[in-house]
CSV table of C-alpha atoms in Angstrom, one decimal:
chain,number,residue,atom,x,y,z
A,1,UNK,CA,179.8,-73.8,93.4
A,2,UNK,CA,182.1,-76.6,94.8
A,3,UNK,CA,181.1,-80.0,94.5
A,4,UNK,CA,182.1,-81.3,97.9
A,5,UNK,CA,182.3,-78.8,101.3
A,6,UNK,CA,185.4,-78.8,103.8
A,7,UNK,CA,183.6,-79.0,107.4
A,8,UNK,CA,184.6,-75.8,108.5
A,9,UNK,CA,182.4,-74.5,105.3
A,10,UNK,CA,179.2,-77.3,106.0
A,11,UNK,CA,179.5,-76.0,110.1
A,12,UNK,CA,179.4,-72.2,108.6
A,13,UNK,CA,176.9,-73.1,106.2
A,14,UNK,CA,174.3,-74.8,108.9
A,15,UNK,CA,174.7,-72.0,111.7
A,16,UNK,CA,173.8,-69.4,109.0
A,17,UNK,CA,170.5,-71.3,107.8
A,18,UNK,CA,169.5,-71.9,111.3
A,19,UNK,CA,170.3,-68.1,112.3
A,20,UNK,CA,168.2,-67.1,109.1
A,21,UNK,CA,165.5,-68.5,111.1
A,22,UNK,CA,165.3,-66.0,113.5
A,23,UNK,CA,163.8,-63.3,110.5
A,24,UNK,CA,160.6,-62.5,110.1
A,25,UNK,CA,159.2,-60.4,107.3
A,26,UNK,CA,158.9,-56.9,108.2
A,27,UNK,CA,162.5,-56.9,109.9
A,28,UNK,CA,165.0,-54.3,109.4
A,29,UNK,CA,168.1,-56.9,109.6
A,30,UNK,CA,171.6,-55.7,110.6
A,31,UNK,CA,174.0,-58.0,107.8
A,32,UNK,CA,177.5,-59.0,108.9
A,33,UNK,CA,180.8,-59.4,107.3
A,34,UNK,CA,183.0,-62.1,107.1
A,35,UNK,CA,182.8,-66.1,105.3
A,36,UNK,CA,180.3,-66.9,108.2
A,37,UNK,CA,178.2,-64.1,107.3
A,38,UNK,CA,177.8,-64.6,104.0
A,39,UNK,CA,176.6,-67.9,103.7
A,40,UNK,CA,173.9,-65.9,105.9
A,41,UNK,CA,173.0,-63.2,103.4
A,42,UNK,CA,173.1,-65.9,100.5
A,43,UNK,CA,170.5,-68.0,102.3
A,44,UNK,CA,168.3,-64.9,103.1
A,45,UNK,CA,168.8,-64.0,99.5
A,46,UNK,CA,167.0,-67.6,98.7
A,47,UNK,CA,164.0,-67.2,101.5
A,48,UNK,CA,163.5,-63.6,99.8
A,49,UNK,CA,163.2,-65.3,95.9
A,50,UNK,CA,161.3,-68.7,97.7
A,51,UNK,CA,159.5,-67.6,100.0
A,52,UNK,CA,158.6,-63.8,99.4
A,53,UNK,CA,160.5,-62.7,102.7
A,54,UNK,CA,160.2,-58.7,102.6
A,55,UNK,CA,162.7,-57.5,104.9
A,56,UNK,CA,165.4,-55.0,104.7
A,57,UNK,CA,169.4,-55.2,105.2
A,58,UNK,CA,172.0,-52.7,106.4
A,59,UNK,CA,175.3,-53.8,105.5
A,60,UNK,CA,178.3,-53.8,107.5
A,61,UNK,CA,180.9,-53.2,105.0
A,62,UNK,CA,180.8,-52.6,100.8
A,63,UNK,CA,181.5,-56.0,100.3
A,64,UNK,CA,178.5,-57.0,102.5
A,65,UNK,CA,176.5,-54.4,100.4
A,66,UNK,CA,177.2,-56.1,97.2
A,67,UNK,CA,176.5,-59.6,97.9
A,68,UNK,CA,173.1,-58.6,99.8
A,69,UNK,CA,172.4,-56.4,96.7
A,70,UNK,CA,173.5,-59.5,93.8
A,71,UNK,CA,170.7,-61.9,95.9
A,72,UNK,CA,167.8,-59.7,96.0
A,73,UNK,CA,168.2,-57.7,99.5
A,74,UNK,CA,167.2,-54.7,99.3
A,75,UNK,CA,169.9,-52.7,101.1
A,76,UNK,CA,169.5,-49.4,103.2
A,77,UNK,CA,171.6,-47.0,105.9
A,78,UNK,CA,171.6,-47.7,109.3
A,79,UNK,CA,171.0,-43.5,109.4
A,80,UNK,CA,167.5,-44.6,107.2
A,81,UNK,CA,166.8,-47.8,109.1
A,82,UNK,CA,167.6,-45.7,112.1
A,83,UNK,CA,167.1,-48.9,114.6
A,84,UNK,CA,167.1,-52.6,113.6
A,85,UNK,CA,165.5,-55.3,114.9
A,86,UNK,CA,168.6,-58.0,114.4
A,87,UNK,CA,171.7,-58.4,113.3
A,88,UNK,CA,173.3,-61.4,112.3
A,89,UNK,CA,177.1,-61.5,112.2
A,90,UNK,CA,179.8,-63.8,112.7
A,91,UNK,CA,182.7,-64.4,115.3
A,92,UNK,CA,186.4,-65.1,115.3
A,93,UNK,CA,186.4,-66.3,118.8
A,94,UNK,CA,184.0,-66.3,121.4
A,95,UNK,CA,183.7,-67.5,125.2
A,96,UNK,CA,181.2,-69.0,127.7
A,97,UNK,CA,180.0,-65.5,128.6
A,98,UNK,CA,179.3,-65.0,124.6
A,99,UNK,CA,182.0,-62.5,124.4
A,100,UNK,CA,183.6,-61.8,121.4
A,101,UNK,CA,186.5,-61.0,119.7
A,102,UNK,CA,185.5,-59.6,115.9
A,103,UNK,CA,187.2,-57.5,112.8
A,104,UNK,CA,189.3,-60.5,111.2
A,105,UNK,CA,187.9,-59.0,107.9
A,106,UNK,CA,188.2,-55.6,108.4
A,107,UNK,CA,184.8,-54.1,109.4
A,108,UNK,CA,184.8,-54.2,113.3
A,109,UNK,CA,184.0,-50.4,113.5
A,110,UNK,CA,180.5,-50.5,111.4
A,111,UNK,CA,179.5,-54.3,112.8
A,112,UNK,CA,179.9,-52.8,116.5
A,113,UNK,CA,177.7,-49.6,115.6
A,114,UNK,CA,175.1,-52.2,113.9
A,115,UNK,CA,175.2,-54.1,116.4
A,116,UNK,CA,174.5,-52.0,118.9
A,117,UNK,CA,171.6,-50.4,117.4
A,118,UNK,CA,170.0,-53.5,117.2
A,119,UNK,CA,167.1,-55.2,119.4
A,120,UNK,CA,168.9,-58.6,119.1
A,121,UNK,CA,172.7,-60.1,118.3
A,122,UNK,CA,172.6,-63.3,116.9
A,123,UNK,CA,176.4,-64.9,116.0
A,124,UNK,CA,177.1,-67.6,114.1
A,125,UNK,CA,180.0,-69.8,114.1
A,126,UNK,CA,181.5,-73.2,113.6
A,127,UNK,CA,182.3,-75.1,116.9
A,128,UNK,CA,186.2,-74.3,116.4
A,129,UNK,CA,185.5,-70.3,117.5
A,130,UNK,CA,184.3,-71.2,120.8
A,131,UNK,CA,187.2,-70.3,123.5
A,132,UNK,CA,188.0,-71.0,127.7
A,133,UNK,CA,189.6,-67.5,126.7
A,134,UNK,CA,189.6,-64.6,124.3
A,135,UNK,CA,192.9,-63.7,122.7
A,136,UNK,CA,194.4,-66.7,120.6
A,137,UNK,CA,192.9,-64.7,117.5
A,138,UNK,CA,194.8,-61.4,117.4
A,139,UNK,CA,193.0,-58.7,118.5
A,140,UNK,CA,191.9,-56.0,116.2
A,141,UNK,CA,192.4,-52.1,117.1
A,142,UNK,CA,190.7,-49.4,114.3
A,143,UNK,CA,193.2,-46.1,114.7
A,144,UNK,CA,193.5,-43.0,112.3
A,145,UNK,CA,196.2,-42.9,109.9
A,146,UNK,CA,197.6,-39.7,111.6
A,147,UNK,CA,200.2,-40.9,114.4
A,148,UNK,CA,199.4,-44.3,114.0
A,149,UNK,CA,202.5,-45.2,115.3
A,150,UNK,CA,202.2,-43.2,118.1
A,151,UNK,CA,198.9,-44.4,119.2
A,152,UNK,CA,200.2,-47.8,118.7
A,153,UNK,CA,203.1,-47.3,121.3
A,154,UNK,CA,200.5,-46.2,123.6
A,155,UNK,CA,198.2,-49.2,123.3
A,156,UNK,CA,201.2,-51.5,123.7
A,157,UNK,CA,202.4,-49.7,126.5
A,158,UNK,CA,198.8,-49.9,127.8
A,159,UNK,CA,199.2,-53.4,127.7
A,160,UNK,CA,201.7,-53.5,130.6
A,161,UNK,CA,198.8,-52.8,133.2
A,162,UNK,CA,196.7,-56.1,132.0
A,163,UNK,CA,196.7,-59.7,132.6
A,164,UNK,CA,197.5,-60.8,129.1
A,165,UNK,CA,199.9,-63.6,127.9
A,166,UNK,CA,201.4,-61.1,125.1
A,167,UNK,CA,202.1,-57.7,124.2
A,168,UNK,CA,203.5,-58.0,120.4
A,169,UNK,CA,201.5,-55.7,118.5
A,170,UNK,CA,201.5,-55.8,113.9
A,171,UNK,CA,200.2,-52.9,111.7
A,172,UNK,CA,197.7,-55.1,109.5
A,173,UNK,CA,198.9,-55.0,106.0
A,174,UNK,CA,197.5,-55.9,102.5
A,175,UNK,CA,200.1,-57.2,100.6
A,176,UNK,CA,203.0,-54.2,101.0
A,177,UNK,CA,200.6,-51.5,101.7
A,178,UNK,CA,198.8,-51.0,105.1
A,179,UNK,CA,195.1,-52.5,104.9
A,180,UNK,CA,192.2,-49.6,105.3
A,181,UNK,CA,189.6,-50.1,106.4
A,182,UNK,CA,186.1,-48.8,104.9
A,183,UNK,CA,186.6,-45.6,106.6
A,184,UNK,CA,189.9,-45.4,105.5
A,185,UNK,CA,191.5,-46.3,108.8
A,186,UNK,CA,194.1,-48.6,110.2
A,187,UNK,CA,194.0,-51.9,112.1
A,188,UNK,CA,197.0,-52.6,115.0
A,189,UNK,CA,196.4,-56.5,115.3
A,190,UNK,CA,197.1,-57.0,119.5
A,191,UNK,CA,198.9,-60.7,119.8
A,192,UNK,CA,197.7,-61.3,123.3
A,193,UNK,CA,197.1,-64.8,123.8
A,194,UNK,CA,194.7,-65.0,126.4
A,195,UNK,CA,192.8,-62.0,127.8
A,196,UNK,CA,192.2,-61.9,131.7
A,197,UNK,CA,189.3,-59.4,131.8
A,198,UNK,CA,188.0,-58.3,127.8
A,199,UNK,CA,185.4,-56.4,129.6
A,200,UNK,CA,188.6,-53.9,131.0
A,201,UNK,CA,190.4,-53.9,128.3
A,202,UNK,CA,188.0,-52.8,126.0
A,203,UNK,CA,187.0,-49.9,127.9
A,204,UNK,CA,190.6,-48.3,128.8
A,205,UNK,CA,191.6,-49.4,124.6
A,206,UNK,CA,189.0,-46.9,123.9
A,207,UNK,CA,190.8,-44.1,125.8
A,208,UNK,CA,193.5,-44.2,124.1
A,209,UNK,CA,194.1,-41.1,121.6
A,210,UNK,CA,193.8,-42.1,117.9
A,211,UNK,CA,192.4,-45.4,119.0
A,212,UNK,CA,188.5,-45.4,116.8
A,213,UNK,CA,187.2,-48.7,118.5
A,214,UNK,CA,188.2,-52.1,119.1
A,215,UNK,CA,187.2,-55.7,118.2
A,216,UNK,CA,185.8,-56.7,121.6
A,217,UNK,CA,182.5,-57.3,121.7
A,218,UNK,CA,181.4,-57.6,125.7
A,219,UNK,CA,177.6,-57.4,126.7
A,220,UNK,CA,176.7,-57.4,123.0
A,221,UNK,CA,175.8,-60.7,121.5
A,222,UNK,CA,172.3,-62.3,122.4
A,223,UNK,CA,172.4,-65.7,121.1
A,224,UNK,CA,174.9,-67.9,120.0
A,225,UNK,CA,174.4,-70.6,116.4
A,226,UNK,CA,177.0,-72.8,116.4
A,227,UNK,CA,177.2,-75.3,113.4
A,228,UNK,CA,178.6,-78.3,113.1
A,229,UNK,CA,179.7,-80.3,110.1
A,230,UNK,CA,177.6,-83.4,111.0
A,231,UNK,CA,174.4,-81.6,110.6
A,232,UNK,CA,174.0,-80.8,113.9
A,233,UNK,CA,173.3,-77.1,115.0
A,234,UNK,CA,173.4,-75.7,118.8
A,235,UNK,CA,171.5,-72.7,119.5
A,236,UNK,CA,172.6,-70.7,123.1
A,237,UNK,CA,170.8,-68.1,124.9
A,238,UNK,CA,172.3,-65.2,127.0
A,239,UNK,CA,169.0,-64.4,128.5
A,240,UNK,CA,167.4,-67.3,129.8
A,241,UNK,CA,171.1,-69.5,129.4
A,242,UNK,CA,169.1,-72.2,127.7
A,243,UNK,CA,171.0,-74.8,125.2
A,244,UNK,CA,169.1,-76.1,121.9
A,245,UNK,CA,170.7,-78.8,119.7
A,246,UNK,CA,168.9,-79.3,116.4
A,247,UNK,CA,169.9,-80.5,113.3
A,248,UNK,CA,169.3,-78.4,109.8
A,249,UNK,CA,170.7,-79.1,106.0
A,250,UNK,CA,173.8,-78.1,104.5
A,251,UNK,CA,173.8,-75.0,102.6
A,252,UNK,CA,173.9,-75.6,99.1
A,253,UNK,CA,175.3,-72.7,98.2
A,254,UNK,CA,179.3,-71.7,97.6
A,255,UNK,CA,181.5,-69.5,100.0
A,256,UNK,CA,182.9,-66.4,99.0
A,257,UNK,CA,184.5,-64.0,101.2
A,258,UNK,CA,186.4,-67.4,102.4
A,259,UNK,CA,190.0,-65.6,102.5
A,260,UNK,CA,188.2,-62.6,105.2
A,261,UNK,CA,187.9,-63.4,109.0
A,262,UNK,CA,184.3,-63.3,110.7
């Protein structure tokens, strides 16, 4: 565990034990990938072994899976859980309309079917996510390995029709090989730099042939946690558009998945 936090860690620390809140016992909880979202899963890990929390998790990736498993969750489908009652996840950029833009790490497919299955879509996130517009933070598209290129030509071409500030587009990679995904998938990263309308663009993405989804989340997310280094945590509302500032204590616990997006 290191000694002293950098803020980005103490504000992704503070949203997650705030968030963690928001669980009752009896909750089938949907659990997020990403650095954000494991600080989350560690701290429910401690209110399970402190508290006696009974709840159960369903993982958005294997990576997810293991850390919920190592701190005491006890893990389960989604097919078992079959609907959840919240699922906590984290961002990589979000807006005043609490859209998103999500799948820095990978796992955009399973944490949009999760979290649409779900009653409620809490994010958490430091204050440096928060956007006027989608798009700085490339946007990840999930396509089949089979005419990747292909589909990727089409999506860029696609492009042409929407008011975006770029149309460069990157096969993710993992060192020299092309990153999969857990379904074995690719990722086309979209370099847009500001979307106009996400809410368009993630529909027509969708029709594209050989496109599985992408990593905009629009009319998803419920409530935003947004922590801040200082202690300081804001809580927003989609619902009833109320604003709660509060303070909580910094996580004590170390960051892994800290080389993943959100």
């Amino acid at each position: 565990m290191p000694e002293n936090l950098s803020q980005i860690d103490q504000a992704k620390a503070n949203a997650a034990r705030k968030a963690v809140e928001f669980v009752e016992s009896g909750m089938k909880v949907g659990l997020g990938t990403g650095s954000t979202a494991a600080w989350m899963v560690r701290r429910l890990g401690e209110r399970i072994r402190d508290e006696g929390l009974q709840i159960v998790g369903v993982p958005t990736s294997g990576r997810t899976a293991a850390l919920a498993r190592e701190v005491g969750i006890r893990v389960i489908t989604l097919d078992e859980a079959k609907w959840l009652d919240l699922t906590i996840d984290g961002a990589d950029e979000f807006d005043a309309e609490m859209n998103l833009i999500k799948g820095g790490g990978g796992a955009l497919l399973q944490e949009k079917i999760v979290a649409t299955a779900s009653d409620k879509m809490i994010v958490i996130a430091d204050a440096a996510k928060e956007v006027a517009h989608l798009g700085a933070f490339p946007l990840p598209v999930e396509v089949i390995p089979f005419g990747a290129e292909v589909t990727r030509g089409l999506v860029e071409e696609l492009l042409g029709a929407f008011d975006v500030m770029g149309r460069r587009t990157t096969i993710r990679m993992s060192g020299d090989e092309p990153f999969r995904t857990d379904e074995g998938n690719l990722i086309i990263d979209l370099h847009l730099g500001r979307i106009g309308n996400p809410r368009q663009l993630a529909l027509m993405l969708n029709q594209v042939p050989g496109v599985v989804e992408n990593g905009l989340f629009v009319d998803i997310c419920d409530r935003i946690v947004i922590g801040h280094a200082d202690g300081r945590v804001e809580v927003r509302d989609i619902h009833d558009l109320s604003i709660e500032v509060s303070e909580t204590l910094i996580a004590e616990t170390g960051n892994i998945f800290s080389n993943i997006g959100d």
